[in-house]
């Protein structure tokens, strides 16, 4: 997959800080990452690690209290330079978001068919109503919903069906990127699995790209092509799903996956347990934000921020275990100084 991957989005030094009464919350810090066309990219990390903030930043949907900096290259253009009007078009046409509870995104007094046809006609006003209705029928069909449900109101559908309608709305626009933020949390396990399998098929069929934000590591293992692991607003590790599960390198990734009782970790001789909880992002720890919880922490980790970079197994990680430690932390300078003075 590596060579023919087509870049959809490139985030560069993306940071999001929220202004609060207690001070600035560093919710996303210096994230640089690629998203490729047609992939399912899983985004995981403990609660409060910045996943939703990052997902919203991709659509520039963060609240006014947020200061967002960095680059958001989408098909070669920096969305950070777009006006609100231009962003509204992007949100409608190119990137869509599926939230946890579709009821809040669907109009309760509007039939399903109208949701879809209006979506189509808002973005392609020249489409005749009859054609829009036909397209709505095709879309629900693709999503495994009988077209006689098109006349239903949102509350008449099950949670799983409503999720599918949200996807149908995304497909109606031919969105390039769908951001699913805990989209399946309200569904039962079987419906969730069916829904996610459907998403995966759609991805293949329509060359859709999905950013799958979830606490459900099992779901990520099943569906994602690549996985990004966040800790306290920063990327800890990114890599192909196989490598992330079978050969995780960052101590946090190991800790997070250590909580997964699964055969996926078959080659893993040691399951890591993490002590403690994530830091307060108003005053995150200096250096590596994970250092207070890391059993490998060294002096350098407490002062210098590790750079996020590719490592040997094909993943990318931010950890001093995989980088050259500056001389002042290794004692080498001291040794050579002592040699110079002959002591
Ligand atoms: P969860 O898994 O619980 O959904 P998350 O990984 O999505 O968590 P975010 O919701 O992005 O995390 O939050 C990241 C940090 O930003 C947290 O410290 C959170 O308290 C803070 N935060 C989120 N939204 C706001 C806001 N509107 N104002 C101030 N702080 C916020
Ligand atoms: Fe642990 Fe240091 Fe790596 Fe951070 S940089 S994860 S503290 S070893
Ligand atoms: Mg969230």
mmCIF file of C-alpha atoms and ligand atoms in Angstrom:
data_model
loop_
_atom_site.group_PDB
_atom_site.id
_atom_site.type_symbol
_atom_site.label_atom_id
_atom_site.label_comp_id
_atom_site.label_asym_id
_atom_site.label_seq_id
_atom_site.Cartn_x
_atom_site.Cartn_y
_atom_site.Cartn_z
ATOM 1 C CA UNK A 1 0.000 0.000 0.000
ATOM 2 C CA UNK A 2 2.901 2.310 0.881
ATOM 3 C CA UNK A 3 3.982 3.457 -2.582
ATOM 4 C CA UNK A 4 0.618 4.092 -4.248
ATOM 5 C CA UNK A 5 -0.978 5.888 -1.321
ATOM 6 C CA UNK A 6 -2.575 9.162 -2.287
ATOM 7 C CA UNK A 7 -2.410 11.921 0.272
ATOM 8 C CA UNK A 8 -5.759 13.406 1.286
ATOM 9 C CA UNK A 9 -4.807 15.500 4.249
ATOM 10 C CA UNK A 10 -1.560 16.611 5.792
ATOM 11 C CA UNK A 11 -1.571 18.136 9.259
ATOM 12 C CA UNK A 12 1.495 20.099 10.141
ATOM 13 C CA UNK A 13 2.364 21.334 13.605
ATOM 14 C CA UNK A 14 -1.324 21.495 14.404
ATOM 15 C CA UNK A 15 -2.014 22.833 17.885
ATOM 16 C CA UNK A 16 -5.269 23.671 19.614
ATOM 17 C CA UNK A 17 -5.404 25.601 22.869
ATOM 18 C CA UNK A 18 -8.624 26.387 24.687
ATOM 19 C CA UNK A 19 -8.891 29.571 26.675
ATOM 20 C CA UNK A 20 -10.449 28.846 30.088
ATOM 21 C CA UNK A 21 -10.757 30.670 33.390
ATOM 22 C CA UNK A 22 -7.939 28.565 34.779
ATOM 23 C CA UNK A 23 -5.659 29.321 31.821
ATOM 24 C CA UNK A 24 -4.907 27.829 28.394
ATOM 25 C CA UNK A 25 -5.604 24.136 27.902
ATOM 26 C CA UNK A 26 -3.073 22.576 25.538
ATOM 27 C CA UNK A 27 -5.517 20.060 24.043
ATOM 28 C CA UNK A 28 -3.604 19.286 20.822
ATOM 29 C CA UNK A 29 0.075 20.042 20.616
ATOM 30 C CA UNK A 30 2.216 20.098 17.511
ATOM 31 C CA UNK A 31 0.595 17.231 15.643
ATOM 32 C CA UNK A 32 2.084 16.386 12.253
ATOM 33 C CA UNK A 33 0.388 13.546 10.430
ATOM 34 C CA UNK A 34 -0.862 12.362 7.039
ATOM 35 C CA UNK A 35 -4.257 10.936 6.141
ATOM 36 C CA UNK A 36 -4.408 8.910 2.930
ATOM 37 C CA UNK A 37 -7.273 8.463 0.509
ATOM 38 C CA UNK A 38 -9.339 5.357 1.031
ATOM 39 C CA UNK A 39 -7.945 4.439 4.431
ATOM 40 C CA UNK A 40 -9.556 3.940 7.799
ATOM 41 C CA UNK A 41 -7.344 5.752 10.266
ATOM 42 C CA UNK A 42 -8.083 4.836 13.876
ATOM 43 C CA UNK A 43 -7.483 7.563 16.453
ATOM 44 C CA UNK A 44 -7.173 6.235 19.983
ATOM 45 C CA UNK A 45 -6.073 7.426 23.389
ATOM 46 C CA UNK A 46 -7.439 7.836 26.881
ATOM 47 C CA UNK A 47 -10.268 10.221 27.637
ATOM 48 C CA UNK A 48 -9.101 13.822 27.388
ATOM 49 C CA UNK A 49 -6.163 13.054 25.106
ATOM 50 C CA UNK A 50 -7.430 15.455 22.441
ATOM 51 C CA UNK A 51 -9.052 13.115 19.914
ATOM 52 C CA UNK A 52 -12.292 15.048 19.489
ATOM 53 C CA UNK A 53 -10.429 18.349 19.509
ATOM 54 C CA UNK A 54 -8.247 17.066 16.685
ATOM 55 C CA UNK A 55 -11.238 15.670 14.766
ATOM 56 C CA UNK A 56 -13.066 18.983 15.021
ATOM 57 C CA UNK A 57 -9.939 20.900 14.049
ATOM 58 C CA UNK A 58 -9.891 19.030 10.719
ATOM 59 C CA UNK A 59 -13.198 20.702 9.932
ATOM 60 C CA UNK A 60 -12.351 23.895 11.783
ATOM 61 C CA UNK A 61 -15.278 23.242 14.069
ATOM 62 C CA UNK A 62 -13.555 24.042 17.353
ATOM 63 C CA UNK A 63 -15.398 26.569 19.542
ATOM 64 C CA UNK A 64 -14.463 30.227 19.551
ATOM 65 C CA UNK A 65 -12.513 29.770 22.763
ATOM 66 C CA UNK A 66 -10.014 27.646 20.828
ATOM 67 C CA UNK A 67 -6.847 29.014 19.277
ATOM 68 C CA UNK A 68 -5.844 26.770 16.411
ATOM 69 C CA UNK A 69 -2.431 27.040 14.766
ATOM 70 C CA UNK A 70 -0.494 25.066 12.194
ATOM 71 C CA UNK A 71 -1.345 23.817 8.733
ATOM 72 C CA UNK A 72 -4.283 21.775 7.567
ATOM 73 C CA UNK A 73 -3.438 20.797 4.014
ATOM 74 C CA UNK A 74 -6.443 19.254 2.260
ATOM 75 C CA UNK A 75 -5.808 18.115 -1.294
ATOM 76 C CA UNK A 76 -2.972 20.612 -1.478
ATOM 77 C CA UNK A 77 -4.748 23.618 0.040
ATOM 78 C CA UNK A 78 -4.375 24.952 3.562
ATOM 79 C CA UNK A 79 -7.839 25.010 5.146
ATOM 80 C CA UNK A 80 -6.484 27.309 7.833
ATOM 81 C CA UNK A 81 -6.442 30.089 5.243
ATOM 82 C CA UNK A 82 -10.075 29.511 4.225
ATOM 83 C CA UNK A 83 -12.860 31.978 5.035
ATOM 84 C CA UNK A 84 -15.895 30.834 6.993
ATOM 85 C CA UNK A 85 -17.911 30.676 3.775
ATOM 86 C CA UNK A 86 -15.287 28.498 2.102
ATOM 87 C CA UNK A 87 -15.161 26.256 5.159
ATOM 88 C CA UNK A 88 -18.932 25.820 5.107
ATOM 89 C CA UNK A 89 -18.620 24.456 1.582
ATOM 90 C CA UNK A 90 -15.823 22.108 2.597
ATOM 91 C CA UNK A 91 -17.897 20.856 5.528
ATOM 92 C CA UNK A 92 -20.847 20.274 3.316
ATOM 93 C CA UNK A 93 -19.120 18.858 0.295
ATOM 94 C CA UNK A 94 -15.846 17.282 1.235
ATOM 95 C CA UNK A 95 -15.596 16.431 4.910
ATOM 96 C CA UNK A 96 -18.448 15.242 7.079
ATOM 97 C CA UNK A 97 -18.662 14.218 10.669
ATOM 98 C CA UNK A 98 -20.742 11.471 12.256
ATOM 99 C CA UNK A 99 -21.354 12.129 15.921
ATOM 100 C CA UNK A 100 -22.300 9.796 18.717
ATOM 101 C CA UNK A 101 -25.972 10.635 18.743
ATOM 102 C CA UNK A 102 -27.404 11.172 15.264
ATOM 103 C CA UNK A 103 -30.694 12.392 16.779
ATOM 104 C CA UNK A 104 -29.008 15.691 17.534
ATOM 105 C CA UNK A 105 -27.937 16.072 13.901
ATOM 106 C CA UNK A 106 -31.236 15.023 12.326
ATOM 107 C CA UNK A 107 -34.287 17.232 12.277
ATOM 108 C CA UNK A 108 -37.005 15.370 14.239
ATOM 109 C CA UNK A 109 -39.850 16.790 12.186
ATOM 110 C CA UNK A 110 -38.336 16.082 8.797
ATOM 111 C CA UNK A 111 -38.716 12.778 6.968
ATOM 112 C CA UNK A 112 -35.543 10.883 6.163
ATOM 113 C CA UNK A 113 -36.013 11.349 2.435
ATOM 114 C CA UNK A 114 -36.061 15.112 2.845
ATOM 115 C CA UNK A 115 -32.860 15.088 4.852
ATOM 116 C CA UNK A 116 -31.120 13.379 1.985
ATOM 117 C CA UNK A 117 -32.676 15.250 -0.915
ATOM 118 C CA UNK A 118 -32.134 18.605 0.796
ATOM 119 C CA UNK A 119 -28.525 17.731 1.405
ATOM 120 C CA UNK A 120 -28.105 16.849 -2.253
ATOM 121 C CA UNK A 121 -29.905 19.937 -3.495
ATOM 122 C CA UNK A 122 -28.192 22.366 -1.145
ATOM 123 C CA UNK A 123 -24.900 21.368 -2.651
ATOM 124 C CA UNK A 124 -26.085 20.649 -6.173
ATOM 125 C CA UNK A 125 -29.050 23.017 -6.585
ATOM 126 C CA UNK A 126 -29.510 22.080 -10.237
ATOM 127 C CA UNK A 127 -30.471 18.486 -9.315
ATOM 128 C CA UNK A 128 -34.194 17.896 -10.077
ATOM 129 C CA UNK A 129 -36.248 16.700 -7.078
ATOM 130 C CA UNK A 130 -37.075 13.365 -8.762
ATOM 131 C CA UNK A 131 -33.403 12.671 -9.370
ATOM 132 C CA UNK A 132 -32.557 13.566 -5.777
ATOM 133 C CA UNK A 133 -35.228 11.146 -4.545
ATOM 134 C CA UNK A 134 -33.833 8.394 -6.752
ATOM 135 C CA UNK A 135 -30.384 9.075 -5.423
ATOM 136 C CA UNK A 136 -31.747 8.904 -1.843
ATOM 137 C CA UNK A 137 -33.233 5.474 -2.658
ATOM 138 C CA UNK A 138 -29.928 4.253 -4.046
ATOM 139 C CA UNK A 139 -28.059 5.491 -1.021
ATOM 140 C CA UNK A 140 -30.243 3.859 1.604
ATOM 141 C CA UNK A 141 -30.145 0.715 -0.477
ATOM 142 C CA UNK A 142 -26.347 0.714 -0.413
ATOM 143 C CA UNK A 143 -26.593 1.121 3.349
ATOM 144 C CA UNK A 144 -28.915 -1.840 3.733
ATOM 145 C CA UNK A 145 -32.064 0.111 4.566
ATOM 146 C CA UNK A 146 -35.268 -0.558 2.679
ATOM 147 C CA UNK A 147 -36.374 2.494 0.699
ATOM 148 C CA UNK A 148 -39.829 2.379 2.260
ATOM 149 C CA UNK A 149 -38.141 3.732 5.430
ATOM 150 C CA UNK A 150 -37.404 6.962 3.563
ATOM 151 C CA UNK A 151 -40.807 8.313 4.582
ATOM 152 C CA UNK A 152 -40.094 7.690 8.260
ATOM 153 C CA UNK A 153 -39.149 10.358 10.753
ATOM 154 C CA UNK A 154 -35.822 9.977 12.574
ATOM 155 C CA UNK A 155 -37.413 8.718 15.822
ATOM 156 C CA UNK A 156 -39.029 5.839 13.920
ATOM 157 C CA UNK A 157 -35.639 4.399 13.032
ATOM 158 C CA UNK A 158 -33.329 2.387 15.256
ATOM 159 C CA UNK A 159 -30.045 3.880 16.468
ATOM 160 C CA UNK A 160 -28.133 1.782 13.940
ATOM 161 C CA UNK A 161 -30.338 2.979 11.089
ATOM 162 C CA UNK A 162 -29.891 6.578 12.121
ATOM 163 C CA UNK A 163 -26.133 6.087 12.014
ATOM 164 C CA UNK A 164 -26.488 4.726 8.514
ATOM 165 C CA UNK A 165 -28.556 7.725 7.512
ATOM 166 C CA UNK A 166 -25.754 9.962 8.729
ATOM 167 C CA UNK A 167 -23.390 8.034 6.512
ATOM 168 C CA UNK A 168 -25.892 8.297 3.660
ATOM 169 C CA UNK A 169 -25.794 12.062 4.107
ATOM 170 C CA UNK A 170 -22.015 11.947 3.902
ATOM 171 C CA UNK A 171 -22.219 9.801 0.781
ATOM 172 C CA UNK A 172 -24.893 12.052 -0.711
ATOM 173 C CA UNK A 173 -22.247 14.716 -0.844
ATOM 174 C CA UNK A 174 -19.538 12.398 -2.090
ATOM 175 C CA UNK A 175 -17.545 13.477 0.954
ATOM 176 C CA UNK A 176 -13.849 12.630 0.731
ATOM 177 C CA UNK A 177 -13.419 12.292 4.454
ATOM 178 C CA UNK A 178 -15.813 11.082 7.124
ATOM 179 C CA UNK A 179 -14.887 11.727 10.709
ATOM 180 C CA UNK A 180 -16.658 9.280 13.011
ATOM 181 C CA UNK A 181 -16.231 10.422 16.616
ATOM 182 C CA UNK A 182 -17.415 7.695 18.979
ATOM 183 C CA UNK A 183 -20.101 7.208 16.380
ATOM 184 C CA UNK A 184 -21.021 3.731 17.492
ATOM 185 C CA UNK A 185 -20.877 4.097 21.261
ATOM 186 C CA UNK A 186 -24.655 4.196 21.596
ATOM 187 C CA UNK A 187 -25.161 1.044 19.521
ATOM 188 C CA UNK A 188 -25.255 -2.485 20.848
ATOM 189 C CA UNK A 189 -22.263 -4.676 20.104
ATOM 190 C CA UNK A 190 -23.750 -6.582 17.171
ATOM 191 C CA UNK A 191 -25.202 -3.528 15.457
ATOM 192 C CA UNK A 192 -21.915 -1.751 16.039
ATOM 193 C CA UNK A 193 -19.966 -4.544 14.370
ATOM 194 C CA UNK A 194 -22.376 -4.600 11.407
ATOM 195 C CA UNK A 195 -22.218 -0.862 11.058
ATOM 196 C CA UNK A 196 -18.472 -0.793 11.111
ATOM 197 C CA UNK A 197 -18.201 -3.621 8.599
ATOM 198 C CA UNK A 198 -20.501 -1.642 6.346
ATOM 199 C CA UNK A 199 -18.323 1.419 6.724
ATOM 200 C CA UNK A 200 -15.321 -0.599 5.724
ATOM 201 C CA UNK A 201 -17.094 -1.859 2.586
ATOM 202 C CA UNK A 202 -18.150 1.660 1.700
ATOM 203 C CA UNK A 203 -14.611 2.799 2.128
ATOM 204 C CA UNK A 204 -13.484 0.308 -0.466
ATOM 205 C CA UNK A 205 -16.379 0.885 -2.825
ATOM 206 C CA UNK A 206 -16.362 4.673 -2.768
ATOM 207 C CA UNK A 207 -12.714 5.227 -1.914
ATOM 208 C CA UNK A 208 -13.918 6.947 1.229
ATOM 209 C CA UNK A 209 -11.527 7.938 3.936
ATOM 210 C CA UNK A 210 -12.577 7.537 7.537
ATOM 211 C CA UNK A 211 -11.065 8.955 10.671
ATOM 212 C CA UNK A 212 -12.359 6.559 13.299
ATOM 213 C CA UNK A 213 -12.179 8.095 16.763
ATOM 214 C CA UNK A 214 -13.017 5.541 19.415
ATOM 215 C CA UNK A 215 -12.278 4.042 22.795
ATOM 216 C CA UNK A 216 -12.952 0.637 21.342
ATOM 217 C CA UNK A 217 -9.513 -0.766 20.584
ATOM 218 C CA UNK A 218 -11.067 -4.022 19.326
ATOM 219 C CA UNK A 219 -12.973 -2.092 16.681
ATOM 220 C CA UNK A 220 -9.811 -0.344 15.621
ATOM 221 C CA UNK A 221 -7.994 -3.673 15.393
ATOM 222 C CA UNK A 222 -10.716 -5.009 13.088
ATOM 223 C CA UNK A 223 -11.269 -2.031 10.874
ATOM 224 C CA UNK A 224 -8.406 0.377 10.771
ATOM 225 C CA UNK A 225 -5.649 0.313 8.196
ATOM 226 C CA UNK A 226 -3.488 2.571 10.328
ATOM 227 C CA UNK A 227 -3.690 3.731 13.911
ATOM 228 C CA UNK A 228 -2.700 7.004 15.547
ATOM 229 C CA UNK A 229 -2.240 6.927 19.307
ATOM 230 C CA UNK A 230 -2.614 10.192 21.202
ATOM 231 C CA UNK A 231 -1.438 10.969 24.683
ATOM 232 C CA UNK A 232 -2.095 14.280 26.426
ATOM 233 C CA UNK A 233 -2.582 16.178 23.172
ATOM 234 C CA UNK A 234 0.406 14.753 21.337
ATOM 235 C CA UNK A 235 0.926 11.853 18.987
ATOM 236 C CA UNK A 236 2.650 9.014 20.780
ATOM 237 C CA UNK A 237 2.781 6.596 17.869
ATOM 238 C CA UNK A 238 1.366 6.136 14.381
ATOM 239 C CA UNK A 239 1.660 3.076 12.200
ATOM 240 C CA UNK A 240 -0.070 0.310 10.267
ATOM 241 C CA UNK A 241 -2.620 -1.508 12.409
ATOM 242 C CA UNK A 242 -0.589 -4.745 12.400
ATOM 243 C CA UNK A 243 2.555 -3.062 13.622
ATOM 244 C CA UNK A 244 0.766 -1.006 16.247
ATOM 245 C CA UNK A 245 -0.787 -4.120 17.742
ATOM 246 C CA UNK A 246 2.015 -6.602 17.244
ATOM 247 C CA UNK A 247 5.063 -4.430 17.639
ATOM 248 C CA UNK A 248 4.152 -1.257 19.550
ATOM 249 C CA UNK A 249 7.180 0.796 20.508
ATOM 250 C CA UNK A 250 6.070 3.791 22.529
ATOM 251 C CA UNK A 251 5.642 2.862 26.198
ATOM 252 C CA UNK A 252 2.213 4.472 26.165
ATOM 253 C CA UNK A 253 1.030 2.408 23.198
ATOM 254 C CA UNK A 254 2.211 -0.675 25.011
ATOM 255 C CA UNK A 255 0.327 0.380 28.123
ATOM 256 C CA UNK A 256 -2.836 1.147 26.219
ATOM 257 C CA UNK A 257 -2.802 -2.104 24.292
ATOM 258 C CA UNK A 258 -1.827 -4.004 27.399
ATOM 259 C CA UNK A 259 -5.386 -3.446 28.529
ATOM 260 C CA UNK A 260 -6.677 -5.433 25.528
ATOM 261 C CA UNK A 261 -7.183 -9.098 26.362
ATOM 262 C CA UNK A 262 -6.763 -10.404 22.859
ATOM 263 C CA UNK A 263 -4.919 -12.827 20.681
ATOM 264 C CA UNK A 264 -3.740 -9.823 18.728
ATOM 265 C CA UNK A 265 -0.953 -9.524 21.212
ATOM 266 C CA UNK A 266 0.171 -13.121 20.751
ATOM 267 C CA UNK A 267 3.833 -12.322 20.207
ATOM 268 C CA UNK A 268 3.937 -10.003 23.128
ATOM 269 C CA UNK A 269 6.016 -11.339 25.909
ATOM 270 C CA UNK A 270 5.160 -8.594 28.327
ATOM 271 C CA UNK A 271 1.911 -6.782 28.885
ATOM 272 C CA UNK A 272 2.489 -3.332 30.231
ATOM 273 C CA UNK A 273 0.364 -1.811 32.934
ATOM 274 C CA UNK A 274 0.112 1.904 33.276
ATOM 275 C CA UNK A 275 -0.020 3.550 36.636
ATOM 276 C CA UNK A 276 -1.563 6.948 37.179
ATOM 277 C CA UNK A 277 -3.786 9.109 35.029
ATOM 278 C CA UNK A 278 -3.332 11.658 32.228
ATOM 279 C CA UNK A 279 -2.058 15.107 33.198
ATOM 280 C CA UNK A 280 -3.959 18.356 33.524
ATOM 281 C CA UNK A 281 -3.447 19.972 30.132
ATOM 282 C CA UNK A 282 -3.381 23.452 31.622
ATOM 283 C CA UNK A 283 0.045 22.649 33.019
ATOM 284 C CA UNK A 284 1.229 19.516 31.232
ATOM 285 C CA UNK A 285 4.507 17.951 32.360
ATOM 286 C CA UNK A 286 7.561 19.408 30.604
ATOM 287 C CA UNK A 287 9.564 17.254 28.202
ATOM 288 C CA UNK A 288 7.697 14.077 27.327
ATOM 289 C CA UNK A 289 4.178 14.512 28.680
ATOM 290 C CA UNK A 290 4.085 10.815 29.503
ATOM 291 C CA UNK A 291 7.174 10.868 31.718
ATOM 292 C CA UNK A 292 5.419 10.875 35.117
ATOM 293 C CA UNK A 293 3.808 7.534 34.192
ATOM 294 C CA UNK A 294 6.589 5.973 32.179
ATOM 295 C CA UNK A 295 8.693 3.267 33.732
ATOM 296 C CA UNK A 296 11.481 3.956 31.207
ATOM 297 C CA UNK A 297 11.667 7.703 31.919
ATOM 298 C CA UNK A 298 15.167 9.132 31.809
ATOM 299 C CA UNK A 299 16.497 12.552 32.782
ATOM 300 C CA UNK A 300 16.162 13.841 29.234
ATOM 301 C CA UNK A 301 12.468 12.878 29.161
ATOM 302 C CA UNK A 302 11.697 15.278 31.987
ATOM 303 C CA UNK A 303 13.152 18.273 30.173
ATOM 304 C CA UNK A 304 13.275 17.834 26.406
ATOM 305 C CA UNK A 305 10.281 17.034 24.209
ATOM 306 C CA UNK A 306 10.968 13.961 22.060
ATOM 307 C CA UNK A 307 10.586 14.575 18.332
ATOM 308 C CA UNK A 308 7.904 12.590 16.496
ATOM 309 C CA UNK A 309 9.732 10.702 13.758
ATOM 310 C CA UNK A 310 9.834 7.444 11.813
ATOM 311 C CA UNK A 311 11.472 4.451 13.442
ATOM 312 C CA UNK A 312 12.853 1.165 12.163
ATOM 313 C CA UNK A 313 9.700 -0.966 12.264
ATOM 314 C CA UNK A 314 7.830 1.457 9.987
ATOM 315 C CA UNK A 315 5.917 3.257 12.738
ATOM 316 C CA UNK A 316 6.564 6.834 13.778
ATOM 317 C CA UNK A 317 6.903 7.673 17.447
ATOM 318 C CA UNK A 318 7.895 10.397 19.865
ATOM 319 C CA UNK A 319 10.098 8.778 22.456
ATOM 320 C CA UNK A 320 13.679 9.248 23.586
ATOM 321 C CA UNK A 321 14.167 5.472 23.603
ATOM 322 C CA UNK A 322 14.333 5.727 19.795
ATOM 323 C CA UNK A 323 16.334 8.902 19.349
ATOM 324 C CA UNK A 324 19.814 10.192 20.028
ATOM 325 C CA UNK A 325 19.855 11.644 23.495
ATOM 326 C CA UNK A 326 21.552 15.053 23.623
ATOM 327 C CA UNK A 327 25.075 14.835 25.011
ATOM 328 C CA UNK A 328 24.320 16.906 28.098
ATOM 329 C CA UNK A 329 22.035 14.106 29.297
ATOM 330 C CA UNK A 330 24.429 11.242 28.617
ATOM 331 C CA UNK A 331 27.381 12.548 30.575
ATOM 332 C CA UNK A 332 29.540 12.400 27.434
ATOM 333 C CA UNK A 333 30.393 16.097 27.558
ATOM 334 C CA UNK A 334 31.472 15.731 31.121
ATOM 335 C CA UNK A 335 33.698 12.781 30.273
ATOM 336 C CA UNK A 336 35.356 14.551 27.356
ATOM 337 C CA UNK A 337 35.848 17.692 29.436
ATOM 338 C CA UNK A 338 37.521 15.601 32.083
ATOM 339 C CA UNK A 339 39.727 14.014 29.426
ATOM 340 C CA UNK A 340 40.730 17.458 28.160
ATOM 341 C CA UNK A 341 41.861 18.612 31.566
ATOM 342 C CA UNK A 342 43.513 15.250 32.194
ATOM 343 C CA UNK A 343 41.684 14.354 35.386
HETATM 344 P P1 LIG B 1 -12.876 11.619 25.171
HETATM 345 O O1 LIG B 1 -12.230 10.300 24.865
HETATM 346 O O2 LIG B 1 -13.347 11.705 26.584
HETATM 347 O O3 LIG B 1 -13.903 12.020 24.166
HETATM 348 P P2 LIG B 1 -10.953 13.298 23.849
HETATM 349 O O4 LIG B 1 -9.702 12.526 23.578
HETATM 350 O O5 LIG B 1 -11.904 13.459 22.733
HETATM 351 O O6 LIG B 1 -11.662 12.690 25.126
HETATM 352 P P3 LIG B 1 -11.027 16.173 23.994
HETATM 353 O O7 LIG B 1 -12.493 16.244 24.194
HETATM 354 O O8 LIG B 1 -10.489 16.578 22.683
HETATM 355 O O9 LIG B 1 -10.465 14.737 24.371
HETATM 356 O O10 LIG B 1 -10.360 17.069 25.126
HETATM 357 C C1 LIG B 1 -8.967 17.341 25.177
HETATM 358 C C2 LIG B 1 -8.718 18.318 26.312
HETATM 359 O O11 LIG B 1 -9.309 19.560 25.986
HETATM 360 C C3 LIG B 1 -9.303 17.896 27.647
HETATM 361 O O12 LIG B 1 -8.424 18.331 28.657
HETATM 362 C C4 LIG B 1 -10.604 18.666 27.708
HETATM 363 O O13 LIG B 1 -10.961 18.930 29.040
HETATM 364 C C5 LIG B 1 -10.238 19.956 26.994
HETATM 365 N N1 LIG B 1 -11.366 20.580 26.301
HETATM 366 C C6 LIG B 1 -12.146 20.017 25.342
HETATM 367 N N2 LIG B 1 -13.066 20.910 24.901
HETATM 368 C C7 LIG B 1 -12.846 22.051 25.592
HETATM 369 C C8 LIG B 1 -13.454 23.347 25.590
HETATM 370 N N3 LIG B 1 -14.465 23.638 24.774
HETATM 371 N N4 LIG B 1 -12.970 24.266 26.461
HETATM 372 C C9 LIG B 1 -11.937 23.988 27.279
HETATM 373 N N5 LIG B 1 -11.308 22.791 27.319
HETATM 374 C C10 LIG B 1 -11.754 21.834 26.500
HETATM 375 FE FE1 LIG B 2 9.007 7.228 28.440
HETATM 376 FE FE2 LIG B 2 10.941 8.955 27.930
HETATM 377 FE FE3 LIG B 2 9.825 7.649 25.938
HETATM 378 FE FE4 LIG B 2 8.483 9.547 27.220
HETATM 379 S S1 LIG B 2 10.312 9.810 25.980
HETATM 380 S S2 LIG B 2 7.715 7.566 26.649
HETATM 381 S S3 LIG B 2 9.204 9.241 29.312
HETATM 382 S S4 LIG B 2 11.024 6.779 27.592
HETATM 383 MG MG1 LIG B 3 -13.880 12.870 22.433
#
